[in-house]
Amino acid sequence: GGRGGVWAGGGGVGGRGWWGVMGGVGEGERRVGLREYVRWFVPFGAVLLFGGVIVGWLVAWSCSRRVVSLAHAARRIHDGDLSARAVVYTSDEMGQFGRLFNSMAAKLENSISRLRSSEAKYRRIFQNSRDCLFVTDRYCVIIDINDAGRELLGIAVGESPEQLPLSCCESSMDA
């Protein structure tokens, strides 16, 4: 083990001077310094690491809960619950996206509701008509017929009208 000490020196070149100070530390002092360093740095580093993990987890949770809320609402809409809406937590870009998603879901719910109402109205008119009404596909195959049509054409309630020949369609299909 060497001994510690301080050395100073100076000099100059071209009219410009400089000074320097150098120090030396003995072996015993180095060991004491290293122990002090480890004694303070390891706990401090552990606290920093733990704090970093907590802050990272909080940031990830904050970001993911917005996406999870949107995904949950989208899943519920996919499963048929058109009243589902995402919880909007912020007013940033994700918040704007969430509000846009909710607006779209409300319009979809309204459109489907109007469509169901219109279909029910059509169904009542179709079924309650005293006239023979039927619906065909583009190949003139009957896909739906009302009760008056079944009675007129002699089709039983459980019987499929798809086998009924429609000569008026056949002539227009040949042309």
PDB file of N, CA and C in Angstrom, residues 118-136 142-150 153 161:
ATOM      1  N   SER A 118     -88.950  -0.515 -38.272  1.00  0.00           N
ATOM      2  CA  SER A 118     -89.422  -0.555 -39.659  1.00  0.00           C
ATOM      3  C   SER A 118     -89.724  -1.991 -40.094  1.00  0.00           C
ATOM      4  N   GLU A 119     -88.858  -2.914 -39.704  1.00  0.00           N
ATOM      5  CA  GLU A 119     -89.078  -4.325 -40.073  1.00  0.00           C
ATOM      6  C   GLU A 119     -90.338  -4.874 -39.411  1.00  0.00           C
ATOM      7  N   ALA A 120     -90.595  -4.504 -38.163  1.00  0.00           N
ATOM      8  CA  ALA A 120     -91.808  -4.958 -37.472  1.00  0.00           C
ATOM      9  C   ALA A 120     -93.050  -4.400 -38.151  1.00  0.00           C
ATOM     10  N   LYS A 121     -92.981  -3.137 -38.558  1.00  0.00           N
ATOM     11  CA  LYS A 121     -94.107  -2.514 -39.269  1.00  0.00           C
ATOM     12  C   LYS A 121     -94.344  -3.240 -40.599  1.00  0.00           C
ATOM     13  N   TYR A 122     -93.270  -3.492 -41.350  1.00  0.00           N
ATOM     14  CA  TYR A 122     -93.386  -4.233 -42.603  1.00  0.00           C
ATOM     15  C   TYR A 122     -93.984  -5.615 -42.364  1.00  0.00           C
ATOM     16  N   ARG A 123     -93.507  -6.295 -41.332  1.00  0.00           N
ATOM     17  CA  ARG A 123     -93.983  -7.648 -41.031  1.00  0.00           C
ATOM     18  C   ARG A 123     -95.486  -7.647 -40.736  1.00  0.00           C
ATOM     19  N   ARG A 124     -95.956  -6.648 -39.967  1.00  0.00           N
ATOM     20  CA  ARG A 124     -97.396  -6.551 -39.668  1.00  0.00           C
ATOM     21  C   ARG A 124     -98.199  -6.328 -40.940  1.00  0.00           C
ATOM     22  N   ILE A 125     -97.755  -5.402 -41.787  1.00  0.00           N
ATOM     23  CA  ILE A 125     -98.466  -5.129 -43.047  1.00  0.00           C
ATOM     24  C   ILE A 125     -98.455  -6.375 -43.921  1.00  0.00           C
ATOM     25  N   PHE A 126     -97.301  -7.012 -44.031  1.00  0.00           N
ATOM     26  CA  PHE A 126     -97.141  -8.196 -44.872  1.00  0.00           C
ATOM     27  C   PHE A 126     -98.052  -9.332 -44.401  1.00  0.00           C
ATOM     28  N   GLN A 127     -98.029  -9.633 -43.124  1.00  0.00           N
ATOM     29  CA  GLN A 127     -98.805 -10.765 -42.608  1.00  0.00           C
ATOM     30  C   GLN A 127    -100.308 -10.484 -42.561  1.00  0.00           C
ATOM     31  N   ASN A 128    -100.713  -9.251 -42.279  1.00  0.00           N
ATOM     32  CA  ASN A 128    -102.128  -8.950 -42.111  1.00  0.00           C
ATOM     33  C   ASN A 128    -102.839  -8.582 -43.403  1.00  0.00           C
ATOM     34  N   SER A 129    -102.128  -8.514 -44.510  1.00  0.00           N
ATOM     35  CA  SER A 129    -102.762  -8.183 -45.788  1.00  0.00           C
ATOM     36  C   SER A 129    -103.682  -9.309 -46.226  1.00  0.00           C
ATOM     37  N   ARG A 130    -104.796  -8.923 -46.840  1.00  0.00           N
ATOM     38  CA  ARG A 130    -105.729  -9.929 -47.388  1.00  0.00           C
ATOM     39  C   ARG A 130    -105.308 -10.345 -48.785  1.00  0.00           C
ATOM     40  N   ASP A 131    -104.363  -9.635 -49.357  1.00  0.00           N
ATOM     41  CA  ASP A 131    -103.855  -9.957 -50.685  1.00  0.00           C
ATOM     42  C   ASP A 131    -102.710 -10.950 -50.569  1.00  0.00           C
ATOM     43  N   CYS A 132    -102.483 -11.673 -51.643  1.00  0.00           N
ATOM     44  CA  CYS A 132    -101.356 -12.601 -51.705  1.00  0.00           C
ATOM     45  C   CYS A 132    -100.081 -11.795 -51.887  1.00  0.00           C
ATOM     46  N   LEU A 133     -99.205 -11.848 -50.906  1.00  0.00           N
ATOM     47  CA  LEU A 133     -97.920 -11.158 -50.986  1.00  0.00           C
ATOM     48  C   LEU A 133     -96.808 -12.185 -50.779  1.00  0.00           C
ATOM     49  N   PHE A 134     -95.790 -12.109 -51.643  1.00  0.00           N
ATOM     50  CA  PHE A 134     -94.636 -12.982 -51.462  1.00  0.00           C
ATOM     51  C   PHE A 134     -93.384 -12.241 -51.883  1.00  0.00           C
ATOM     52  N   VAL A 135     -92.265 -12.745 -51.392  1.00  0.00           N
ATOM     53  CA  VAL A 135     -90.954 -12.171 -51.685  1.00  0.00           C
ATOM     54  C   VAL A 135     -90.137 -13.255 -52.364  1.00  0.00           C
ATOM     55  N   THR A 136     -89.448 -12.881 -53.448  1.00  0.00           N
ATOM     56  CA  THR A 136     -88.591 -13.845 -54.146  1.00  0.00           C
ATOM     57  C   THR A 136     -87.152 -13.342 -54.153  1.00  0.00           C
ATOM     58  N   ILE A 142     -89.403 -18.293 -54.198  1.00  0.00           N
ATOM     59  CA  ILE A 142     -90.142 -17.627 -53.116  1.00  0.00           C
ATOM     60  C   ILE A 142     -89.406 -17.886 -51.806  1.00  0.00           C
ATOM     61  N   ILE A 143     -89.072 -16.793 -51.128  1.00  0.00           N
ATOM     62  CA  ILE A 143     -88.376 -16.935 -49.854  1.00  0.00           C
ATOM     63  C   ILE A 143     -89.278 -16.574 -48.684  1.00  0.00           C
ATOM     64  N   ASP A 144     -90.411 -15.889 -48.958  1.00  0.00           N
ATOM     65  CA  ASP A 144     -91.374 -15.570 -47.899  1.00  0.00           C
ATOM     66  C   ASP A 144     -92.731 -15.348 -48.549  1.00  0.00           C
ATOM     67  N   ILE A 145     -93.771 -15.796 -47.866  1.00  0.00           N
ATOM     68  CA  ILE A 145     -95.136 -15.630 -48.370  1.00  0.00           C
ATOM     69  C   ILE A 145     -96.051 -15.414 -47.179  1.00  0.00           C
ATOM     70  N   ASN A 146     -97.065 -14.541 -47.348  1.00  0.00           N
ATOM     71  CA  ASN A 146     -97.967 -14.273 -46.229  1.00  0.00           C
ATOM     72  C   ASN A 146     -99.063 -15.339 -46.152  1.00  0.00           C
ATOM     73  N   ASP A 147     -99.877 -15.253 -45.092  1.00  0.00           N
ATOM     74  CA  ASP A 147    -100.921 -16.256 -44.861  1.00  0.00           C
ATOM     75  C   ASP A 147    -101.959 -16.260 -45.972  1.00  0.00           C
ATOM     76  N   ALA A 148    -102.334 -15.088 -46.496  1.00  0.00           N
ATOM     77  CA  ALA A 148    -103.316 -15.027 -47.590  1.00  0.00           C
ATOM     78  C   ALA A 148    -102.762 -15.725 -48.830  1.00  0.00           C
ATOM     79  N   GLY A 149    -101.489 -15.560 -49.116  1.00  0.00           N
ATOM     80  CA  GLY A 149    -100.857 -16.233 -50.251  1.00  0.00           C
ATOM     81  C   GLY A 149    -100.803 -17.736 -50.057  1.00  0.00           C
ATOM     82  N   ARG A 150    -100.502 -18.168 -48.848  1.00  0.00           N
ATOM     83  CA  ARG A 150    -100.494 -19.613 -48.566  1.00  0.00           C
ATOM     84  C   ARG A 150    -101.878 -20.215 -48.804  1.00  0.00           C
ATOM     85  N   LEU A 153    -102.711 -20.188 -52.662  1.00  0.00           N
ATOM     86  CA  LEU A 153    -101.927 -21.139 -53.451  1.00  0.00           C
ATOM     87  C   LEU A 153    -101.936 -22.550 -52.864  1.00  0.00           C
ATOM     88  N   PRO A 161     -92.536 -22.803 -49.531  1.00  0.00           N
ATOM     89  CA  PRO A 161     -93.033 -22.323 -50.825  1.00  0.00           C
ATOM     90  C   PRO A 161     -91.956 -22.300 -51.905  1.00  0.00           C
TER      91      PRO A 161
END
